[in-house]
Short mmCIF file of C-alpha atoms and ligand atoms in Angstrom, two decimals:
data_model
loop_
_atom_site.label_atom_id
_atom_site.label_comp_id
_atom_site.label_asym_id
_atom_site.label_seq_id
_atom_site.Cartn_x
_atom_site.Cartn_y
_atom_site.Cartn_z
CA UNK L 1061 44.30 14.55 -49.91
CA UNK L 1062 45.49 10.81 -49.86
CA UNK L 1063 47.17 8.99 -47.33
CA UNK L 1064 50.01 5.72 -47.59
CA UNK L 1065 50.41 4.45 -44.45
CA UNK L 1066 51.14 0.57 -44.01
CA UNK L 1067 48.22 -1.86 -43.09
CA UNK L 1068 47.56 -1.45 -38.93
CA UNK L 1069 48.99 -4.99 -37.55
CA UNK L 1070 45.25 -4.80 -36.34
CA UNK L 1071 42.89 -5.29 -38.79
CA UNK L 1072 38.43 -4.70 -37.90
CA UNK L 1073 38.82 -8.78 -38.16
CA UNK L 1074 40.91 -9.04 -35.71
CA UNK L 1075 38.83 -7.46 -33.47
CA UNK L 1076 35.84 -9.02 -34.49
CA UNK L 1077 37.29 -11.97 -33.84
CA UNK L 1078 38.39 -11.57 -30.16
CA UNK L 1079 33.92 -11.95 -29.31
CA UNK L 1080 34.45 -14.15 -25.85
CA UNK L 1081 37.80 -14.38 -26.24
CA UNK L 1082 41.00 -12.32 -24.04
CA UNK L 1083 39.54 -8.20 -23.48
CA UNK L 1084 39.56 -5.54 -26.21
CA UNK L 1085 41.81 -2.63 -25.33
CA UNK L 1086 41.12 0.78 -25.96
CA UNK L 1087 41.23 4.51 -25.64
CA UNK L 1088 40.37 7.61 -27.38
CA UNK L 1089 43.72 9.25 -28.42
CA UNK L 1090 43.45 12.61 -30.44
CA UNK L 1091 47.26 13.32 -31.33
CA UNK L 1092 50.75 12.11 -32.30
CA UNK L 1093 52.45 12.16 -29.15
CA UNK L 1094 49.29 10.09 -27.31
CA UNK L 1095 49.38 7.83 -30.53
CA UNK L 1096 52.98 6.88 -29.59
CA UNK L 1097 52.47 6.22 -25.98
CA UNK L 1098 49.13 3.91 -26.49
CA UNK L 1099 50.45 2.08 -29.87
CA UNK L 1100 51.84 -1.53 -27.81
CA UNK L 1101 48.88 -1.04 -25.59
CA UNK L 1102 45.86 -0.78 -27.64
CA UNK L 1103 44.19 -3.15 -30.01
CA UNK L 1104 42.40 -0.36 -31.61
CA UNK L 1105 42.46 3.54 -30.72
CA UNK L 1106 39.68 5.59 -30.92
CA UNK L 1107 39.94 9.14 -32.42
CA UNK L 1108 36.34 9.85 -31.09
CA UNK L 1109 34.14 13.05 -31.60
CA UNK L 1110 34.64 13.60 -27.72
CA UNK L 1111 37.69 15.76 -29.13
CA UNK L 1112 36.06 18.71 -29.15
CA UNK L 1113 34.82 18.86 -25.53
CA UNK L 1114 38.68 17.32 -24.70
CA UNK L 1115 40.85 19.69 -26.90
CA UNK L 1116 38.23 22.09 -28.39
CA UNK L 1117 36.41 23.46 -25.34
CA UNK L 1118 32.91 22.57 -27.52
CA UNK L 1119 30.20 21.94 -24.44
CA UNK L 1120 29.37 19.15 -26.45
CA UNK L 1121 29.84 17.10 -29.49
CA UNK L 1122 27.37 18.72 -31.88
CA UNK L 1123 29.73 21.07 -33.09
CA UNK L 1124 32.86 19.10 -34.63
CA UNK L 1125 33.71 19.08 -38.07
CA UNK L 1126 34.74 16.43 -40.65
CA UNK L 1127 37.95 18.34 -41.14
CA UNK L 1128 38.76 18.67 -37.18
CA UNK L 1129 38.17 14.89 -37.32
CA UNK L 1130 40.70 14.51 -40.57
CA UNK L 1131 43.22 16.93 -39.47
CA UNK L 1132 43.25 14.35 -35.61
CA UNK L 1133 43.08 11.65 -37.75
CA UNK L 1134 46.01 12.01 -40.15
CA UNK L 1135 48.31 13.37 -36.43
CA UNK L 1136 47.45 10.02 -34.55
CA UNK L 1137 48.01 7.87 -37.35
CA UNK L 1138 51.96 9.36 -37.80
CA UNK L 1139 52.07 7.09 -33.82
CA UNK L 1140 50.84 3.90 -35.22
CA UNK L 1141 51.86 0.82 -36.30
CA UNK L 1142 50.32 -1.16 -34.14
CA UNK L 1143 47.05 -0.99 -33.14
CA UNK L 1144 43.99 0.11 -35.44
CA UNK L 1145 42.92 3.44 -36.00
CA UNK L 1146 38.98 3.95 -35.62
CA UNK L 1147 37.36 7.30 -36.66
CA UNK L 1148 34.43 8.63 -35.58
CA UNK L 1149 31.99 10.26 -37.70
CA UNK L 1150 31.18 13.73 -36.76
CA UNK L 1151 26.93 14.55 -36.19
CA UNK L 1152 25.68 15.70 -39.50
CA UNK L 1153 28.09 13.44 -41.81
CA UNK L 1154 25.94 10.69 -42.20
CA UNK L 1155 22.45 10.52 -40.81
CA UNK L 1156 20.80 11.88 -43.76
CA UNK L 1157 21.17 8.59 -45.79
CA UNK L 1158 24.02 6.12 -46.83
CA UNK L 1159 25.05 8.18 -49.87
CA UNK L 1160 25.96 10.88 -47.88
CA UNK L 1161 27.15 8.20 -45.25
CA UNK L 1162 29.33 6.82 -47.56
CA UNK L 1163 30.75 9.78 -49.61
CA UNK L 1164 31.87 10.75 -46.04
CA UNK L 1165 33.39 7.66 -44.30
CA UNK L 1166 35.28 7.27 -47.81
CA UNK L 1167 36.74 10.52 -47.42
CA UNK L 1168 38.09 9.60 -44.12
CA UNK L 1169 39.66 6.53 -45.20
CA UNK L 1170 41.12 7.87 -47.97
CA UNK L 1171 42.92 11.25 -46.11
CA UNK L 1172 43.55 9.39 -42.71
CA UNK L 1173 44.40 6.05 -43.37
CA UNK L 1174 41.46 4.73 -41.01
CA UNK L 1175 41.01 1.22 -41.14
CA UNK L 1176 37.35 1.70 -40.03
CA UNK L 1177 34.76 4.37 -39.06
CA UNK L 1178 31.91 4.15 -36.01
CA UNK L 1179 29.02 6.42 -36.01
CA UNK L 1180 26.31 6.75 -33.19
CA UNK L 1181 23.00 5.38 -32.95
CA UNK L 1182 20.87 1.45 -33.25
CA UNK L 1183 18.13 0.14 -35.32
CA UNK L 1184 17.70 3.57 -37.40
CA UNK L 1185 21.77 3.42 -38.93
CA UNK L 1186 21.28 -0.73 -39.58
CA UNK L 1187 20.52 0.05 -43.73
CA UNK L 1188 23.45 2.55 -43.80
CA UNK L 1189 25.76 0.75 -41.66
CA UNK L 1190 24.95 -2.33 -44.26
CA UNK L 1191 25.57 -0.02 -47.01
CA UNK L 1192 29.07 0.81 -45.74
CA UNK L 1193 30.25 -2.49 -44.74
CA UNK L 1194 28.97 -4.09 -48.08
CA UNK L 1195 31.28 -1.45 -49.81
CA UNK L 1196 34.38 -2.47 -47.80
CA UNK L 1197 34.58 0.30 -45.22
CA UNK L 1198 34.63 -1.79 -41.75
CA UNK L 1199 32.19 0.19 -39.30
CA UNK L 1200 32.12 0.21 -35.04
CA UNK L 1201 28.38 0.52 -33.58
CA UNK L 1202 27.45 3.00 -31.42
CA UNK L 1203 24.19 2.08 -28.45
CA UNK L 1204 23.41 3.39 -25.50
CA UNK L 1205 23.93 6.71 -24.49
CA UNK L 1206 24.93 8.06 -27.92
CA UNK L 1207 26.20 12.21 -27.04
CA UNK L 1208 25.31 13.15 -30.86
CA UNK L 1209 21.53 12.43 -29.78
CA UNK L 1210 22.45 14.77 -26.41
CA UNK L 1211 19.09 16.83 -26.89
CA UNK L 1212 17.29 14.31 -27.56
CA UNK L 1213 18.01 12.02 -24.90
CA UNK L 1214 17.19 14.90 -22.44
CA UNK L 1215 21.28 14.90 -21.51
CA UNK L 1216 23.46 12.44 -20.43
CA UNK L 1217 21.78 10.07 -19.03
CA UNK L 1218 21.83 5.97 -18.26
CA UNK L 1219 20.42 4.33 -20.78
CA UNK L 1220 18.26 0.72 -20.53
CA UNK L 1221 16.48 1.36 -17.38
CA UNK L 1222 13.11 -0.98 -16.53
CA UNK L 1223 11.61 -0.99 -19.04
CA UNK L 1224 13.17 0.74 -22.13
CA UNK L 1225 16.49 -1.95 -21.47
CA UNK L 1226 14.53 -3.90 -24.67
CA UNK L 1227 15.43 -0.20 -26.56
CA UNK L 1228 18.98 -0.74 -25.92
CA UNK L 1229 19.33 -4.62 -26.77
CA UNK L 1230 16.86 -3.86 -30.16
CA UNK L 1231 19.31 -1.54 -30.80
CA UNK L 1232 22.64 -3.37 -30.12
CA UNK L 1233 21.38 -6.56 -32.53
CA UNK L 1234 20.40 -4.90 -35.42
CA UNK L 1235 24.40 -3.13 -35.71
CA UNK L 1236 25.30 -6.68 -35.26
CA UNK L 1237 23.07 -7.76 -38.03
CA UNK L 1238 23.67 -4.91 -39.97
CA UNK L 1239 27.72 -6.41 -40.39
CA UNK L 1240 29.27 -3.80 -37.79
CA UNK L 1241 32.63 -5.68 -36.49
CA UNK L 1242 31.94 -4.33 -33.12
CA UNK L 1243 29.64 -2.19 -31.21
CA UNK L 1244 30.20 0.26 -28.42
CA UNK L 1245 28.33 0.62 -24.74
CA UNK L 1246 27.75 3.81 -23.64
CA UNK L 1247 26.47 4.22 -19.91
CA UNK L 1248 23.84 1.57 -19.06
CA UNK L 1249 23.74 -1.08 -16.39
CA UNK L 1250 25.69 -3.62 -16.36
CA UNK L 1251 23.51 -6.39 -16.35
CA UNK L 1252 22.16 -5.16 -20.00
CA UNK L 1253 25.63 -4.41 -21.09
CA UNK L 1254 26.19 -8.33 -19.84
CA UNK L 1255 22.76 -9.40 -21.92
CA UNK L 1256 23.53 -7.77 -24.28
CA UNK L 1257 27.13 -9.18 -24.90
CA UNK L 1258 25.80 -12.57 -24.36
CA UNK L 1259 22.91 -12.03 -27.24
CA UNK L 1260 25.10 -10.69 -30.41
CA UNK L 1261 27.59 -12.43 -32.26
CA UNK L 1262 30.21 -8.87 -31.88
CA UNK L 1263 32.62 -7.77 -29.57
CA UNK L 1264 30.91 -5.32 -27.68
CA UNK L 1265 33.22 -2.41 -26.35
CA UNK L 1266 31.90 -1.04 -22.87
CA UNK L 1267 31.94 2.47 -21.50
CA UNK L 1268 30.26 3.06 -17.87
CA UNK L 1269 28.20 -0.66 -18.65
CA UNK L 1270 30.48 -3.23 -17.56
CA UNK L 1271 33.97 -5.61 -16.99
CA UNK L 1272 31.55 -8.75 -18.57
CA UNK L 1273 32.05 -6.19 -22.33
CA UNK L 1274 34.07 -8.13 -24.90
CA UNK L 1275 36.77 -4.59 -24.58
CA UNK L 1276 36.74 -1.16 -23.16
CA UNK L 1277 37.17 1.74 -23.75
CA UNK L 1278 37.96 5.50 -22.26
CA UNK L 1279 38.64 8.80 -23.01
CA UNK L 1280 42.09 8.89 -22.26
CA UNK L 1281 41.88 12.59 -21.31
CA UNK L 1282 39.35 11.31 -18.77
CA UNK L 1283 41.77 8.62 -17.23
CA UNK L 1284 44.83 10.60 -17.69
CA UNK L 1285 43.29 13.37 -15.05
CA UNK L 1286 43.75 15.69 -17.71
CA UNK L 1287 40.17 16.91 -18.46
CA UNK L 1288 39.06 17.74 -14.88
CA UNK L 1289 36.80 19.59 -15.94
CA UNK L 1290 33.90 17.16 -14.90
CA UNK L 1291 34.63 12.93 -14.22
CA UNK L 1292 31.94 10.87 -14.77
CA UNK L 1293 31.22 8.26 -12.45
CA UNK L 1294 32.53 5.00 -14.97
CA UNK L 1295 36.17 7.12 -15.23
CA UNK L 1296 38.76 5.50 -12.96
CA UNK L 1297 41.61 8.21 -12.89
CA UNK L 1298 45.02 6.42 -13.67
CA UNK L 1299 47.10 9.45 -13.11
CA UNK L 1300 46.39 12.91 -12.23
CA UNK L 1301 48.06 14.40 -15.22
CA UNK L 1302 46.18 18.25 -14.61
CA UNK L 1303 46.98 18.81 -11.02
CA UNK L 1304 51.16 18.08 -11.91
CA UNK L 1305 50.79 20.02 -15.27
CA UNK L 1306 49.58 23.34 -12.65
CA UNK L 1307 52.18 22.91 -10.40
CA UNK L 1308 54.60 22.29 -13.05
CA UNK L 1309 53.59 25.90 -14.34
CA UNK L 1310 53.33 27.40 -11.53
CA UNK L 1311 56.60 27.00 -10.55
CA UNK L 1312 57.82 28.00 -13.90
CA UNK L 1313 56.01 31.51 -13.56
CA UNK L 1314 57.69 31.50 -9.71
CA UNK L 1315 61.37 30.88 -10.99
CA UNK L 1316 60.56 32.93 -14.08
CA UNK L 1317 60.00 36.32 -11.97
CA UNK L 1318 62.26 35.33 -10.20
CA UNK L 1319 64.69 35.15 -12.66
CA UNK L 1320 65.59 31.85 -11.24
CA UNK L 1321 64.90 30.72 -14.97
CA UNK L 1322 66.92 30.21 -17.16
CA UNK L 1323 69.81 28.21 -15.50
CA UNK L 1324 73.72 29.04 -16.46
CA UNK L 1325 72.94 25.56 -17.47
CA UNK L 1326 69.82 26.59 -20.12
CA UNK L 1327 72.23 29.41 -21.65
CA UNK L 1328 74.53 29.27 -24.49
CA UNK L 1329 78.33 30.77 -24.09
CA UNK L 1330 80.18 33.30 -26.42
CA UNK L 1331 82.58 30.77 -27.69
CA UNK L 1332 81.25 27.06 -28.43
CA UNK L 1333 83.27 25.26 -25.48
CA UNK L 1334 84.99 22.13 -27.15
CA UNK L 1335 82.15 19.47 -27.29
CA UNK L 1336 79.44 21.74 -26.23
CA UNK L 1337 76.85 22.37 -28.60
O1 LIG U 2620 33.98 10.42 -28.89
C1 LIG U 2620 34.46 9.63 -27.89
O2 LIG U 2620 35.02 9.52 -27.33
C2 LIG U 2620 33.08 8.25 -27.83
C3 LIG U 2620 33.68 7.79 -26.86
C4 LIG U 2620 33.17 7.52 -26.02
C5 LIG U 2620 33.34 5.60 -27.21
O3 LIG U 2620 32.78 8.17 -28.48
#
């Protein structure tokens, strides 16, 4: 299925041009109602493969499929008229090589109306990024902690401390040189994120990185306090919606059991009263 969706107001080129300018604002997004809420506030929304953990109860992002990403991206696209939509390429959909990556990235773009894709990895993905960009697919990179490599990294640890800083810097440079329009820097020392931001020509989008990055992204369910299974140090909770939901559900259950809900205002009369629906 292909989609016909108006070109978003914000393009990958606009994000690229924000290097060193006003901070780029982004959140992850997986559904139409959330997309409607964040569209006017975000420069881009990321349909992240974190959807697998946040909405599907998976223990990592490794089980996320192309079908899941496409279904959620189609839903998000219906709620956007301003923000750029970037869609994560799921684990296993691009690592074999540029041809596989192109086939899957093209499918994501055609079936969702995405303005760009994101993929994880630095130097090892440079050839693939260049291949996609040369064929008209804007690519966002992702270095530092790359959750799809959780097994190789031995957990969700801070990356690039002391002697490993050079590795992360080289990865970020490789992504920028390959033609990515921006790069996510995840979970690394702030000084390293600042250094990379100063060194490369494309915007850095921090998550667990530094306020000095060119922009920030957070997982929306984390910052709203909806996903409260665990809270990484780098998450600031701007609301506590899980607690509010728990209380509301408990109130509803108590009222149903006590036959206090539905009340007279929620039920229908036998005869239609004038003006009533
Ligand atoms: O999938 C995701 O939510 C991400 C962000 C952590 C950047 O890739």
